[in-house]
PDB file of C-alpha atoms in Angstrom:
ATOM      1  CA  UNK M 953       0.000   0.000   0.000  1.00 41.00           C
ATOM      2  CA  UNK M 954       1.320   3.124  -1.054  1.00 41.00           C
ATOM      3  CA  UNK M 955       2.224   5.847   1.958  1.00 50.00           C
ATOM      4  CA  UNK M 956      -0.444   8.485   0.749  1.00 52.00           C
ATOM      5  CA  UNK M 957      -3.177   5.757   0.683  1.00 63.00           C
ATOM      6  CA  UNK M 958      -2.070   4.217   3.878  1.00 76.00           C
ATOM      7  CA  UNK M 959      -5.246   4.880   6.666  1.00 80.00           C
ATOM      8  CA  UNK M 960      -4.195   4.662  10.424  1.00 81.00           C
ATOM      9  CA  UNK M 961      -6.750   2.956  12.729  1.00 83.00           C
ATOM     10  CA  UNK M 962      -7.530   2.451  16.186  1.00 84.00           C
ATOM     11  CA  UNK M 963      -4.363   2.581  18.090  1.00 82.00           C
ATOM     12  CA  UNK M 964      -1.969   3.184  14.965  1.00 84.00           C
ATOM     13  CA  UNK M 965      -3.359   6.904  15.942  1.00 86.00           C
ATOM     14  CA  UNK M 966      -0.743   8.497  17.411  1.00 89.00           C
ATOM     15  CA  UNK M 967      -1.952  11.964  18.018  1.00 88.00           C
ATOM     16  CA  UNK M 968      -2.433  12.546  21.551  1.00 91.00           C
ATOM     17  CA  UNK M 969      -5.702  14.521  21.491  1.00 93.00           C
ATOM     18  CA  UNK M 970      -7.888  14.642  18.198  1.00 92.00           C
ATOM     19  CA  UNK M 971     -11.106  16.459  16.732  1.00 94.00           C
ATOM     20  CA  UNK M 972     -13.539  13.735  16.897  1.00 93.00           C
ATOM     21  CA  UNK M 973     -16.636  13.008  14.634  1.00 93.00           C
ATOM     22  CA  UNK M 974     -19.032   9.677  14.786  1.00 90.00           C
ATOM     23  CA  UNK M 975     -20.310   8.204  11.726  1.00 87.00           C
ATOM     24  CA  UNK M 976     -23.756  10.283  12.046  1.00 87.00           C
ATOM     25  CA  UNK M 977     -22.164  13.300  12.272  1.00 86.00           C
ATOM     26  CA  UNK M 978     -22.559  13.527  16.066  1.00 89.00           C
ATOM     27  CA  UNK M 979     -19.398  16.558  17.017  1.00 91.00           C
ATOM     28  CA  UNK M 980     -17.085  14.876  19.884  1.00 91.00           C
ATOM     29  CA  UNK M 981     -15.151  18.313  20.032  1.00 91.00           C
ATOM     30  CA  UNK M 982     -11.246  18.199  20.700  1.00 94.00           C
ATOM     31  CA  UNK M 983     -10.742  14.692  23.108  1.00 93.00           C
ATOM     32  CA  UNK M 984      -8.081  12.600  24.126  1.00 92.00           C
ATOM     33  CA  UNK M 985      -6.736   9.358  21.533  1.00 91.00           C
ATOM     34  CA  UNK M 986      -7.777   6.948  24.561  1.00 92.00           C
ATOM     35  CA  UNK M 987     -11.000   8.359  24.793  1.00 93.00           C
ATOM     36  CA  UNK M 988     -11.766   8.552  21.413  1.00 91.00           C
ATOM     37  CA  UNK M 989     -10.464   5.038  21.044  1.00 91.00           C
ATOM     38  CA  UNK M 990     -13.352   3.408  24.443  1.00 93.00           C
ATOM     39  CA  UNK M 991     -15.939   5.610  22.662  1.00 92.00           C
ATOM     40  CA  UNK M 992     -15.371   3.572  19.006  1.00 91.00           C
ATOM     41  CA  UNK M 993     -15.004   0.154  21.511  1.00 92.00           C
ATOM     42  CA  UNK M 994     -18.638   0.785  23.206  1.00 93.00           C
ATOM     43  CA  UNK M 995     -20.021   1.130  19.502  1.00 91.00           C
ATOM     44  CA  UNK M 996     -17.898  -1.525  18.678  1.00 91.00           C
ATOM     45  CA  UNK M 997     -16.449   0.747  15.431  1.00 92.00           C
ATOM     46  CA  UNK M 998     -13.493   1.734  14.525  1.00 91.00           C
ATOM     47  CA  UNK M 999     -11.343   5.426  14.459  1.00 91.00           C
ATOM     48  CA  UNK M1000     -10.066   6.089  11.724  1.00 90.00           C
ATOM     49  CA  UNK M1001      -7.740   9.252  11.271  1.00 90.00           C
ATOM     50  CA  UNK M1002      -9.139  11.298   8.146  1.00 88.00           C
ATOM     51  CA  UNK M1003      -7.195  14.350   8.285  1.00 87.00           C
ATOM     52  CA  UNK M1004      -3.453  14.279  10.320  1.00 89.00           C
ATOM     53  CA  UNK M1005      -2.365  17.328   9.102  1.00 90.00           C
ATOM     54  CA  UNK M1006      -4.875  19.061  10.651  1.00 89.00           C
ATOM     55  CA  UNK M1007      -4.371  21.012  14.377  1.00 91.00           C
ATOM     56  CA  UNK M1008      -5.506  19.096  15.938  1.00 91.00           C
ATOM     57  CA  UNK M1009      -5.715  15.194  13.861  1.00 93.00           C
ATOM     58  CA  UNK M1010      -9.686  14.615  12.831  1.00 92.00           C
ATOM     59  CA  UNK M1011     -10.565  10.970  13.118  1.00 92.00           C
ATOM     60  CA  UNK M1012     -13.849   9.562  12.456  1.00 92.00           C
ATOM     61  CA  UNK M1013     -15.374   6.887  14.511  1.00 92.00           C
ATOM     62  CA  UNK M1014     -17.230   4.439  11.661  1.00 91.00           C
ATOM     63  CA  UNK M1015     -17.152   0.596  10.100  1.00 89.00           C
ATOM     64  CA  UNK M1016     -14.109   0.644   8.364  1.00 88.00           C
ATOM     65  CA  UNK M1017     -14.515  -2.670   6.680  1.00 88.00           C
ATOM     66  CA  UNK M1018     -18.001  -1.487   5.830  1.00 88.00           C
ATOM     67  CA  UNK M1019     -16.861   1.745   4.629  1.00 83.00           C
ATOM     68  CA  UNK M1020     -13.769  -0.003   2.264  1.00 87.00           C
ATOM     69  CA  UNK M1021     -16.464  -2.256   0.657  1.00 89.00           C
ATOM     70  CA  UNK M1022     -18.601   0.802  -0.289  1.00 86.00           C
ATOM     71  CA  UNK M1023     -15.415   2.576  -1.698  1.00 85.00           C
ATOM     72  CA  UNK M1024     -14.349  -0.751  -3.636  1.00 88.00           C
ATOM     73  CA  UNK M1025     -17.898  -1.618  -5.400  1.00 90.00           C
ATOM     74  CA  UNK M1026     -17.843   2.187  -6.547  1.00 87.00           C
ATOM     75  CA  UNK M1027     -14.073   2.149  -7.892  1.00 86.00           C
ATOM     76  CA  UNK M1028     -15.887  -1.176  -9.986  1.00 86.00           C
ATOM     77  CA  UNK M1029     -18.882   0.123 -10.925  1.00 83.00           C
ATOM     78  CA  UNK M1030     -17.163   3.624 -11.942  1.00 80.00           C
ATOM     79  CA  UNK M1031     -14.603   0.479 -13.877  1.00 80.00           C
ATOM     80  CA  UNK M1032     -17.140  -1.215 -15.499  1.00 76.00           C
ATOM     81  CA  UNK M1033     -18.640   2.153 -17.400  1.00 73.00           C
ATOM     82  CA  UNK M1034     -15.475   4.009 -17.870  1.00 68.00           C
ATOM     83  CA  UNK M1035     -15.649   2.696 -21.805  1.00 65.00           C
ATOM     84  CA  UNK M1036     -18.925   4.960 -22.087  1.00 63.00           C
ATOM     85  CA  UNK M1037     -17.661   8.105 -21.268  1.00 60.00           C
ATOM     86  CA  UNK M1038     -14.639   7.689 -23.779  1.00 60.00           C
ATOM     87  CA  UNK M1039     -14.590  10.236 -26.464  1.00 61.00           C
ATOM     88  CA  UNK M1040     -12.232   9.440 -29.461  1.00 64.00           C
ATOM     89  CA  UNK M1041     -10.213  12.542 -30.502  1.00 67.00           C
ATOM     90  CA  UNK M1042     -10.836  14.367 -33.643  1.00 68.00           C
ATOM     91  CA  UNK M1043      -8.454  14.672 -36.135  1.00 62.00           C
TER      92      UNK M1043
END
């Protein structure tokens, strides 16, 4: 995996505190990694850091392996019709 596609989870997070955000939008606000980390354990989800260059890190508390199989079947579907959207040059 290359290092700009690589996505840190759970306790590969090392940010000490980080903006928080659940998977329905609910606002955490500005909390520490560990408590981010029991809040995606009681909802049994998992953080997932969206934006480290950001002061401070925003992770997102959601399904990962949910959210990866929605962003696969789109890359194939988006695959599978790329032929109709070609437009041969004019010469």
């Amino acid at each position: 995996m290359s290092k700009e596609n690589e996505v840190l989870l759970n306790e590969d997070i090392r940010a000490r505190e980080v903006r928080c955000v659940g998977d329905d939008g609910t606002a955490y606000g500005v909390i520490s990694r560990d408590e981010a980390l029991e809040i995606s354990n009681k909802l049994g989800l998992d953080l997932v850091l969206i934006a480290p260059d950001a002061k401070p890190p925003v992770c997102k508390i959601m399904d990962y392996g949910k959210f990866r199989y929605q962003q696969e079947k789109k890359q194939k579907v988006l695959k599978q019709f790329q032929h109709l959207f070609f437009l041969p040059s004019k010469t």
